Amino acid sequence: MLTSYNGWPASKDPEEIGIKNYPVPGTNRKLKCAEAVAPLLIGFAAEFHALIEPIDEGALDEWGYCFRDVRGVVGKLSNHSSGTAIDLNATKHPLGKAGTFPAEKVPMLKALAKKYCLAWGGEWTRPDEMHFEVCVNAEKAAKRILKLSQGATQGAEQVD
C-alpha cells in the first residue's frame, strides 16, 4: 500500500483508508480525515477555533483529506493523502508566508499542536502556517487518543 510522507497508509480511494467526514465541535465546519486519527485532528481543530481564531467565518478554507503530492515535490505523497493532515483558515495563512498569526497566540498554538501529537507547518523552512499534521505512528496516536478520552493529558505531555 502507498504511504504518505509521515508513513501512514494513503490511497486515491478514501474508503480504503477509513476517511470520513467529521464535524468540528463548536463550528459549522466538517473535515475529512482518517478515522484512526480523527480524535486528534478534530479535537485540535475545535480547540484552535475556541482559543486561537474562529474557523467558521469567511471562506470555506478548512481542508483535510486530498490525494496529492507534497506541493512542489514530485513523488512524495502529502499527509493529506492519508487523511492525517488538515489546513485551517488557509486563505489567512497562505503557504510560504510567515508571521500570519499574532505573536501572542503562537505559544498556545504550539502547545495545542503538541497536545494532539501534531506538527505545525509554521515551524518549517518553507512556512505553511495553515497546516497541521500527525507526527507520530499509529501506536503513539492511539495512546494519545486514549489519554485524551480519559482526560489524563495535562497540557502537552509527551506520548510514551
GROMACS .gro file of N, CA and C in nm:
model
  480
    1MET      N    1   0.084  -0.119   0.000
    1MET     CA    2   0.000   0.000   0.000
    1MET      C    3   0.088   0.124   0.000
    2LEU      N    4   0.038   0.228  -0.063
    2LEU     CA    5   0.107   0.357  -0.063
    2LEU      C    6   0.106   0.417   0.077
    3THR      N    7   0.205   0.500   0.106
    3THR     CA    8   0.207   0.572   0.233
    3THR      C    9   0.236   0.719   0.205
    4SER      N   10   0.186   0.803   0.294
    4SER     CA   11   0.214   0.945   0.285
    4SER      C   12   0.349   0.974   0.348
    5TYR      N   13   0.391   1.097   0.341
    5TYR     CA   14   0.521   1.141   0.390
    5TYR      C   15   0.547   1.100   0.535
    6ASN      N   16   0.442   1.096   0.618
    6ASN     CA   17   0.459   1.060   0.759
    6ASN      C   18   0.442   0.910   0.786
    7GLY      N   19   0.431   0.829   0.679
    7GLY     CA   20   0.429   0.684   0.694
    7GLY      C   21   0.291   0.621   0.711
    8TRP      N   22   0.186   0.700   0.708
    8TRP     CA   23   0.051   0.646   0.724
    8TRP      C   24  -0.003   0.597   0.588
    9PRO      N   25  -0.091   0.497   0.588
    9PRO     CA   26  -0.148   0.446   0.462
    9PRO      C   27  -0.220   0.557   0.385
   10ALA      N   28  -0.194   0.561   0.254
   10ALA     CA   29  -0.255   0.661   0.167
   10ALA      C   30  -0.322   0.591   0.049
   11SER      N   31  -0.426   0.654  -0.004
   11SER     CA   32  -0.496   0.594  -0.117
   11SER      C   33  -0.579   0.698  -0.190
   12LYS      N   34  -0.595   0.675  -0.322
   12LYS     CA   35  -0.688   0.757  -0.401
   12LYS      C   36  -0.831   0.728  -0.361
   13ASP      N   37  -0.852   0.608  -0.305
   13ASP     CA   38  -0.986   0.566  -0.261
   13ASP      C   39  -0.999   0.595  -0.111
   14PRO      N   40  -1.071   0.700  -0.074
   14PRO     CA   41  -1.079   0.736   0.068
   14PRO      C   42  -1.137   0.625   0.157
   15GLU      N   43  -1.228   0.545   0.103
   15GLU     CA   44  -1.287   0.438   0.183
   15GLU      C   45  -1.183   0.332   0.220
   16GLU      N   46  -1.086   0.309   0.133
   16GLU     CA   47  -0.983   0.208   0.157
   16GLU      C   48  -0.902   0.237   0.283
   17ILE      N   49  -0.888   0.365   0.319
   17ILE     CA   50  -0.807   0.401   0.436
   17ILE      C   51  -0.891   0.465   0.548
   18GLY      N   52  -1.021   0.447   0.541
   18GLY     CA   53  -1.107   0.491   0.652
   18GLY      C   54  -1.126   0.641   0.663
   19ILE      N   55  -1.132   0.710   0.551
   19ILE     CA   56  -1.157   0.854   0.553
   19ILE      C   57  -1.306   0.879   0.573
   20LYS      N   58  -1.336   0.966   0.667
   20LYS     CA   59  -1.474   1.004   0.695
   20LYS      C   60  -1.481   1.154   0.714
   21ASN      N   61  -1.601   1.207   0.708
   21ASN     CA   62  -1.626   1.350   0.726
   21ASN      C   63  -1.672   1.373   0.870
   22TYR      N   64  -1.598   1.455   0.945
   22TYR     CA   65  -1.626   1.476   1.087
   22TYR      C   66  -1.662   1.622   1.114
   23PRO      N   67  -1.769   1.646   1.189
   23PRO     CA   68  -1.799   1.784   1.230
   23PRO      C   69  -1.699   1.831   1.336
   24VAL      N   70  -1.660   1.956   1.328
   24VAL     CA   71  -1.572   2.016   1.428
   24VAL      C   72  -1.661   2.078   1.535
   25PRO      N   73  -1.658   2.027   1.658
   25PRO     CA   74  -1.744   2.079   1.764
   25PRO      C   75  -1.729   2.231   1.782
   26GLY      N   76  -1.842   2.298   1.799
   26GLY     CA   77  -1.843   2.442   1.821
   26GLY      C   78  -1.839   2.523   1.693
   27THR      N   79  -1.839   2.454   1.578
   27THR     CA   80  -1.833   2.523   1.449
   27THR      C   81  -1.939   2.465   1.355
   28ASN      N   82  -1.949   2.527   1.239
   28ASN     CA   83  -2.035   2.472   1.135
   28ASN      C   84  -1.951   2.405   1.026
   29ARG      N   85  -1.828   2.368   1.057
   29ARG     CA   86  -1.735   2.308   0.961
   29ARG      C   87  -1.722   2.158   0.984
   30LYS      N   88  -1.687   2.089   0.875
   30LYS     CA   89  -1.653   1.947   0.880
   30LYS      C   90  -1.518   1.929   0.812
   31LEU      N   91  -1.445   1.828   0.857
   31LEU     CA   92  -1.315   1.796   0.798
   31LEU      C   93  -1.309   1.648   0.764
   32LYS      N   94  -1.254   1.617   0.646
   32LYS     CA   95  -1.233   1.478   0.608
   32LYS      C   96  -1.096   1.434   0.657
   33CYS      N   97  -1.096   1.327   0.737
   33CYS     CA   98  -0.969   1.275   0.786
   33CYS      C   99  -0.982   1.126   0.817
   34ALA      N  100  -0.868   1.064   0.844
   34ALA     CA  101  -0.865   0.922   0.874
   34ALA      C  102  -0.928   0.894   1.010
   35GLU      N  103  -1.009   0.792   1.014
   35GLU     CA  104  -1.077   0.756   1.138
   35GLU      C  105  -0.979   0.733   1.252
   36ALA      N  106  -0.864   0.673   1.222
   36ALA     CA  107  -0.766   0.640   1.325
   36ALA      C  108  -0.710   0.762   1.397
   37VAL      N  109  -0.712   0.878   1.332
   37VAL     CA  110  -0.656   1.000   1.392
   37VAL      C  111  -0.759   1.112   1.406
   38ALA      N  112  -0.883   1.084   1.374
   38ALA     CA  113  -0.987   1.188   1.382
   38ALA      C  114  -0.994   1.255   1.519
   39PRO      N  115  -0.986   1.180   1.630
   39PRO     CA  116  -0.991   1.250   1.760
   39PRO      C  117  -0.879   1.353   1.778
   40LEU      N  118  -0.763   1.327   1.718
   40LEU     CA  119  -0.652   1.422   1.729
   40LEU      C  120  -0.678   1.546   1.643
   41LEU      N  121  -0.711   1.524   1.517
   41LEU     CA  122  -0.728   1.637   1.425
   41LEU      C  123  -0.854   1.718   1.456
   42ILE      N  124  -0.962   1.651   1.486
   42ILE     CA  125  -1.088   1.722   1.514
   42ILE      C  126  -1.081   1.790   1.651
   43GLY      N  127  -1.022   1.722   1.750
   43GLY     CA  128  -1.005   1.785   1.881
   43GLY      C  129  -0.919   1.909   1.872
   44PHE      N  130  -0.810   1.899   1.795
   44PHE     CA  131  -0.724   2.015   1.775
   44PHE      C  132  -0.801   2.128   1.707
   45ALA      N  133  -0.873   2.096   1.599
   45ALA     CA  134  -0.947   2.200   1.525
   45ALA      C  135  -1.048   2.271   1.615
   46ALA      N  136  -1.114   2.196   1.703
   46ALA     CA  137  -1.211   2.256   1.794
   46ALA      C  138  -1.143   2.351   1.892
   47GLU      N  139  -1.030   2.311   1.948
   47GLU     CA  140  -0.958   2.399   2.041
   47GLU      C  141  -0.894   2.517   1.968
   48PHE      N  142  -0.845   2.495   1.847
   48PHE     CA  143  -0.793   2.604   1.765
   48PHE      C  144  -0.903   2.709   1.745
   49HIS      N  145  -1.021   2.663   1.711
   49HIS     CA  146  -1.136   2.752   1.690
   49HIS      C  147  -1.167   2.833   1.818
   50ALA      N  148  -1.165   2.766   1.931
   50ALA     CA  149  -1.202   2.831   2.058
   50ALA      C  150  -1.091   2.921   2.112
   51LEU      N  151  -0.965   2.884   2.093
   51LEU     CA  152  -0.855   2.954   2.160
   51LEU      C  153  -0.766   3.039   2.069
   52ILE      N  154  -0.757   3.004   1.942
   52ILE     CA  155  -0.666   3.075   1.851
   52ILE      C  156  -0.743   3.171   1.762
   53GLU      N  157  -0.833   3.118   1.679
   53GLU     CA  158  -0.917   3.201   1.593
   53GLU      C  159  -1.030   3.117   1.537
   54PRO      N  160  -1.144   3.179   1.511
   54PRO     CA  161  -1.258   3.105   1.456
   54PRO      C  162  -1.225   3.047   1.319
   55ILE      N  163  -1.275   2.926   1.294
   55ILE     CA  164  -1.254   2.865   1.162
   55ILE      C  165  -1.381   2.869   1.077
   56ASP      N  166  -1.491   2.912   1.134
   56ASP     CA  167  -1.616   2.908   1.058
   56ASP      C  168  -1.666   3.045   1.016
   57GLU      N  169  -1.573   3.138   1.001
   57GLU     CA  170  -1.607   3.270   0.950
   57GLU      C  171  -1.540   3.288   0.814
   58GLY      N  172  -1.606   3.358   0.724
   58GLY     CA  173  -1.546   3.385   0.594
   58GLY      C  174  -1.543   3.263   0.505
   59ALA      N  175  -1.436   3.252   0.426
   59ALA     CA  176  -1.423   3.148   0.325
   59ALA      C  177  -1.426   3.008   0.385
   60LEU      N  178  -1.476   2.914   0.307
   60LEU     CA  179  -1.471   2.773   0.344
   60LEU      C  180  -1.331   2.724   0.306
   61ASP      N  181  -1.236   2.746   0.396
   61ASP     CA  182  -1.096   2.717   0.366
   61ASP      C  183  -1.031   2.628   0.472
   62GLU      N  184  -1.107   2.531   0.517
   62GLU     CA  185  -1.057   2.428   0.608
   62GLU      C  186  -1.054   2.299   0.526
   63TRP      N  187  -0.936   2.239   0.516
   63TRP     CA  188  -0.918   2.125   0.427
   63TRP      C  189  -0.859   2.008   0.501
   64GLY      N  190  -0.896   1.889   0.457
   64GLY     CA  191  -0.843   1.766   0.514
   64GLY      C  192  -0.792   1.674   0.405
   65TYR      N  193  -0.851   1.555   0.398
   65TYR     CA  194  -0.806   1.454   0.302
   65TYR      C  195  -0.809   1.506   0.159
   66CYS      N  196  -0.701   1.480   0.085
   66CYS     CA  197  -0.690   1.510  -0.057
   66CYS      C  198  -0.571   1.430  -0.110
   67PHE      N  199  -0.593   1.340  -0.202
   67PHE     CA  200  -0.484   1.258  -0.254
   67PHE      C  201  -0.400   1.341  -0.350
   68ARG      N  202  -0.276   1.371  -0.309
   68ARG     CA  203  -0.187   1.454  -0.391
   68ARG      C  204  -0.044   1.445  -0.337
   69ASP      N  205   0.050   1.492  -0.419
   69ASP     CA  206   0.190   1.502  -0.376
   69ASP      C  207   0.207   1.623  -0.285
   70VAL      N  208   0.318   1.624  -0.211
   70VAL     CA  209   0.359   1.742  -0.135
   70VAL      C  210   0.376   1.855  -0.238
   71ARG      N  211   0.325   1.973  -0.208
   71ARG     CA  212   0.336   2.085  -0.301
   71ARG      C  213   0.483   2.110  -0.337
   72GLY      N  214   0.512   2.108  -0.467
   72GLY     CA  215   0.646   2.135  -0.515
   72GLY      C  216   0.742   2.017  -0.507
   73VAL      N  217   0.695   1.900  -0.464
   73VAL     CA  218   0.781   1.782  -0.451
   73VAL      C  219   0.714   1.665  -0.522
   74VAL      N  220   0.766   1.627  -0.636
   74VAL     CA  221   0.708   1.517  -0.713
   74VAL      C  222   0.747   1.384  -0.651
   75GLY      N  223   0.648   1.296  -0.637
   75GLY     CA  224   0.676   1.161  -0.590
   75GLY      C  225   0.669   1.140  -0.440
   76LYS      N  226   0.641   1.242  -0.362
   76LYS     CA  227   0.622   1.226  -0.217
   76LYS      C  228   0.478   1.264  -0.187
   77LEU      N  229   0.402   1.167  -0.138
   77LEU     CA  230   0.262   1.192  -0.111
   77LEU      C  231   0.244   1.280   0.013
   78SER      N  232   0.162   1.379  -0.002
   78SER     CA  233   0.127   1.467   0.108
   78SER      C  234   0.058   1.387   0.218
   79ASN      N  235   0.069   1.435   0.340
   79ASN     CA  236  -0.002   1.372   0.451
   79ASN      C  237  -0.152   1.392   0.440
   80HIS      N  238  -0.195   1.484   0.355
   80HIS     CA  239  -0.338   1.496   0.324
   80HIS      C  240  -0.385   1.369   0.252
   81SER      N  241  -0.296   1.300   0.183
   81SER     CA  242  -0.330   1.178   0.109
   81SER      C  243  -0.364   1.062   0.200
   82SER      N  244  -0.323   1.070   0.325
   82SER     CA  245  -0.356   0.966   0.423
   82SER      C  246  -0.462   1.014   0.521
   83GLY      N  247  -0.510   1.135   0.504
   83GLY     CA  248  -0.611   1.189   0.596
   83GLY      C  249  -0.554   1.220   0.732
   84THR      N  250  -0.423   1.245   0.739
   84THR     CA  251  -0.356   1.273   0.866
   84THR      C  252  -0.308   1.418   0.875
   85ALA      N  253  -0.363   1.504   0.790
   85ALA     CA  254  -0.326   1.646   0.792
   85ALA      C  255  -0.449   1.731   0.764
   86ILE      N  256  -0.450   1.849   0.824
   86ILE     CA  257  -0.557   1.946   0.799
   86ILE      C  258  -0.495   2.083   0.777
   87ASP      N  259  -0.568   2.165   0.707
   87ASP     CA  260  -0.535   2.307   0.690
   87ASP      C  261  -0.651   2.386   0.748
   88LEU      N  262  -0.619   2.485   0.830
   88LEU     CA  263  -0.722   2.569   0.892
   88LEU      C  264  -0.702   2.713   0.852
   89ASN      N  265  -0.812   2.779   0.814
   89ASN     CA  266  -0.809   2.919   0.770
   89ASN      C  267  -0.697   2.939   0.667
   90ALA      N  268  -0.699   2.854   0.566
   90ALA     CA  269  -0.592   2.851   0.467
   90ALA      C  270  -0.571   2.985   0.395
   91THR      N  271  -0.676   3.057   0.366
   91THR     CA  272  -0.659   3.183   0.293
   91THR      C  273  -0.598   3.292   0.381
   92LYS      N  274  -0.611   3.280   0.512
   92LYS     CA  275  -0.549   3.376   0.604
   92LYS      C  276  -0.402   3.344   0.630
   93HIS      N  277  -0.364   3.219   0.607
   93HIS     CA  278  -0.230   3.171   0.640
   93HIS      C  279  -0.170   3.100   0.519
   94PRO      N  280  -0.142   3.171   0.410
   94PRO     CA  281  -0.100   3.107   0.285
   94PRO      C  282   0.039   3.043   0.292
   95LEU      N  283   0.054   2.937   0.213
   95LEU     CA  284   0.182   2.868   0.202
   95LEU      C  285   0.293   2.966   0.167
   96GLY      N  286   0.403   2.958   0.240
   96GLY     CA  287   0.519   3.041   0.214
   96GLY      C  288   0.524   3.171   0.291
   97LYS      N  289   0.416   3.207   0.358
   97LYS     CA  290   0.412   3.333   0.433
   97LYS      C  291   0.426   3.305   0.583
   98ALA      N  292   0.518   3.375   0.648
   98ALA     CA  293   0.541   3.359   0.792
   98ALA      C  294   0.480   3.476   0.868
   99GLY      N  295   0.454   3.455   0.996
   99GLY     CA  296   0.404   3.562   1.082
   99GLY      C  297   0.258   3.596   1.059
  100THR      N  298   0.179   3.498   1.015
  100THR     CA  299   0.038   3.526   0.988
  100THR      C  300  -0.051   3.517   1.113
  101PHE      N  301   0.005   3.463   1.222
  101PHE     CA  302  -0.067   3.458   1.349
  101PHE      C  303  -0.012   3.567   1.441
  102PRO      N  304  -0.096   3.627   1.525
  102PRO     CA  305  -0.043   3.721   1.624
  102PRO      C  306   0.060   3.652   1.713
  103ALA      N  307   0.169   3.719   1.740
  103ALA     CA  308   0.280   3.660   1.817
  103ALA      C  309   0.233   3.605   1.952
  104GLU      N  310   0.137   3.671   2.014
  104GLU     CA  311   0.090   3.624   2.146
  104GLU      C  312   0.011   3.493   2.137
  105LYS      N  313  -0.035   3.454   2.018
  105LYS     CA  314  -0.110   3.329   2.001
  105LYS      C  315  -0.019   3.210   1.970
  106VAL      N  316   0.102   3.236   1.924
  106VAL     CA  317   0.191   3.128   1.879
  106VAL      C  318   0.226   3.028   1.990
  107PRO      N  319   0.258   3.070   2.112
  107PRO     CA  320   0.286   2.969   2.216
  107PRO      C  321   0.167   2.875   2.241
  108MET      N  322   0.046   2.928   2.243
  108MET     CA  323  -0.073   2.844   2.262
  108MET      C  324  -0.091   2.751   2.142
  109LEU      N  325  -0.069   2.802   2.023
  109LEU     CA  326  -0.081   2.721   1.902
  109LEU      C  327   0.016   2.603   1.907
  110LYS      N  328   0.140   2.630   1.945
  110LYS     CA  329   0.240   2.524   1.956
  110LYS      C  330   0.203   2.423   2.065
  111ALA      N  331   0.153   2.471   2.176
  111ALA     CA  332   0.113   2.381   2.286
  111ALA      C  333  -0.003   2.291   2.244
  112LEU      N  334  -0.100   2.348   2.172
  112LEU     CA  335  -0.213   2.267   2.125
  112LEU      C  336  -0.165   2.161   2.026
  113ALA      N  337  -0.077   2.200   1.934
  113ALA     CA  338  -0.024   2.103   1.838
  113ALA      C  339   0.045   1.988   1.912
  114LYS      N  340   0.126   2.021   2.008
  114LYS     CA  341   0.197   1.918   2.086
  114LYS      C  342   0.099   1.829   2.161
  115LYS      N  343  -0.002   1.889   2.222
  115LYS     CA  344  -0.103   1.813   2.296
  115LYS      C  345  -0.168   1.706   2.209
  116TYR      N  346  -0.192   1.740   2.082
  116TYR     CA  347  -0.259   1.649   1.991
  116TYR      C  348  -0.163   1.572   1.899
  117CYS      N  349  -0.034   1.571   1.931
  117CYS     CA  350   0.067   1.499   1.854
  117CYS      C  351   0.072   1.545   1.708
  118LEU      N  352   0.068   1.675   1.689
  118LEU     CA  353   0.071   1.732   1.555
  118LEU      C  354   0.197   1.816   1.535
  119ALA      N  355   0.244   1.818   1.413
  119ALA     CA  356   0.348   1.911   1.372
  119ALA      C  357   0.279   2.030   1.307
  120TRP      N  358   0.334   2.149   1.330
  120TRP     CA  359   0.278   2.271   1.272
  120TRP      C  360   0.370   2.319   1.161
  121GLY      N  361   0.311   2.341   1.045
  121GLY     CA  362   0.388   2.387   0.930
  121GLY      C  363   0.449   2.525   0.946
  122GLY      N  364   0.408   2.600   1.045
  122GLY     CA  365   0.465   2.731   1.071
  122GLY      C  366   0.608   2.725   1.121
  123GLU      N  367   0.654   2.606   1.159
  123GLU     CA  368   0.790   2.590   1.208
  123GLU      C  369   0.885   2.533   1.102
  124TRP      N  370   0.840   2.527   0.979
  124TRP     CA  371   0.920   2.471   0.871
  124TRP      C  372   0.999   2.579   0.798
  125THR      N  373   1.101   2.537   0.725
  125THR     CA  374   1.183   2.628   0.644
  125THR      C  375   1.095   2.703   0.543
  126ARG      N  376   1.008   2.629   0.475
  126ARG     CA  377   0.907   2.692   0.388
  126ARG      C  378   0.779   2.695   0.470
  127PRO      N  379   0.748   2.810   0.531
  127PRO     CA  380   0.633   2.817   0.622
  127PRO      C  381   0.502   2.774   0.556
  128ASP      N  382   0.424   2.700   0.633
  128ASP     CA  383   0.291   2.656   0.590
  128ASP      C  384   0.202   2.666   0.714
  129GLU      N  385   0.176   2.789   0.755
  129GLU     CA  386   0.112   2.814   0.884
  129GLU      C  387  -0.031   2.763   0.896
  130MET      N  388  -0.096   2.736   0.784
  130MET     CA  389  -0.231   2.679   0.787
  130MET      C  390  -0.230   2.531   0.822
  131HIS      N  391  -0.115   2.465   0.811
  131HIS     CA  392  -0.104   2.320   0.806
  131HIS      C  393  -0.067   2.256   0.941
  132PHE      N  394  -0.140   2.148   0.973
  132PHE     CA  395  -0.116   2.069   1.094
  132PHE      C  396  -0.126   1.923   1.055
  133GLU      N  397  -0.027   1.842   1.099
  133GLU     CA  398  -0.025   1.702   1.060
  133GLU      C  399   0.018   1.612   1.175
  134VAL      N  400  -0.035   1.491   1.173
  134VAL     CA  401   0.001   1.391   1.274
  134VAL      C  402   0.149   1.359   1.256
  135CYS      N  403   0.222   1.362   1.367
  135CYS     CA  404   0.368   1.339   1.361
  135CYS      C  405   0.412   1.220   1.445
  136VAL      N  406   0.319   1.129   1.470
  136VAL     CA  407   0.351   1.007   1.544
  136VAL      C  408   0.295   0.887   1.468
  137ASN      N  409   0.342   0.767   1.506
  137ASN     CA  410   0.292   0.646   1.442
  137ASN      C  411   0.156   0.606   1.501
  138ALA      N  412   0.099   0.500   1.447
  138ALA     CA  413  -0.035   0.457   1.488
  138ALA      C  414  -0.042   0.421   1.637
  139GLU      N  415   0.061   0.355   1.687
  139GLU     CA  416   0.061   0.315   1.828
  139GLU      C  417   0.059   0.437   1.921
  140LYS      N  418   0.146   0.534   1.892
  140LYS     CA  419   0.151   0.654   1.975
  140LYS      C  420   0.025   0.738   1.959
  141ALA      N  421  -0.030   0.742   1.839
  141ALA     CA  422  -0.155   0.816   1.819
  141ALA      C  423  -0.267   0.753   1.903
  142ALA      N  424  -0.276   0.621   1.901
  142ALA     CA  425  -0.379   0.553   1.979
  142ALA      C  426  -0.363   0.578   2.129
  143LYS      N  427  -0.239   0.579   2.177
  143LYS     CA  428  -0.214   0.607   2.319
  143LYS      C  429  -0.258   0.749   2.356
  144ARG      N  430  -0.227   0.846   2.269
  144ARG     CA  431  -0.267   0.983   2.298
  144ARG      C  432  -0.419   0.998   2.295
  145ILE      N  433  -0.484   0.934   2.199
  145ILE     CA  434  -0.630   0.940   2.190
  145ILE      C  435  -0.691   0.883   2.317
  146LEU      N  436  -0.637   0.772   2.365
  146LEU     CA  437  -0.687   0.712   2.489
  146LEU      C  438  -0.669   0.808   2.606
  147LYS      N  439  -0.551   0.869   2.618
  147LYS     CA  440  -0.526   0.964   2.727
  147LYS      C  441  -0.620   1.083   2.719
  148LEU      N  442  -0.640   1.134   2.600
  148LEU     CA  443  -0.731   1.248   2.583
  148LEU      C  444  -0.874   1.209   2.620
  149SER      N  445  -0.915   1.090   2.581
  149SER     CA  446  -1.052   1.047   2.611
  149SER      C  447  -1.072   1.023   2.760
  150GLN      N  448  -0.966   0.990   2.830
  150GLN     CA  449  -0.974   0.968   2.975
  150GLN      C  450  -0.951   1.096   3.053
  151GLY      N  451  -0.920   1.203   2.982
  151GLY     CA  452  -0.892   1.331   3.050
  151GLY      C  453  -0.761   1.329   3.124
  152ALA      N  454  -0.670   1.238   3.088
  152ALA     CA  455  -0.545   1.222   3.161
  152ALA      C  456  -0.436   1.318   3.115
  153THR      N  457  -0.453   1.379   2.999
  153THR     CA  458  -0.347   1.467   2.947
  153THR      C  459  -0.352   1.601   3.019
  154GLN      N  460  -0.243   1.636   3.078
  154GLN     CA  461  -0.228   1.767   3.142
  154GLN      C  462  -0.140   1.851   3.053
  155GLY      N  463  -0.197   1.950   2.984
  155GLY     CA  464  -0.118   2.035   2.895
  155GLY      C  465  -0.071   1.955   2.776
  156ALA      N  466   0.059   1.950   2.756
  156ALA     CA  467   0.114   1.888   2.637
  156ALA      C  468   0.220   1.784   2.670
  157GLU      N  469   0.186   1.691   2.757
  157GLU     CA  470   0.283   1.589   2.796
  157GLU      C  471   0.320   1.502   2.676
  158GLN      N  472   0.436   1.440   2.683
  158GLN     CA  473   0.485   1.356   2.575
  158GLN      C  474   0.409   1.224   2.573
  159VAL      N  475   0.400   1.164   2.454
  159VAL     CA  476   0.344   1.031   2.439
  159VAL      C  477   0.456   0.932   2.465
  160ASP      N  478   0.429   0.831   2.548
  160ASP     CA  479   0.531   0.729   2.578
  160ASP      C  480   0.546   0.633   2.464
   0.00000   0.00000   0.00000
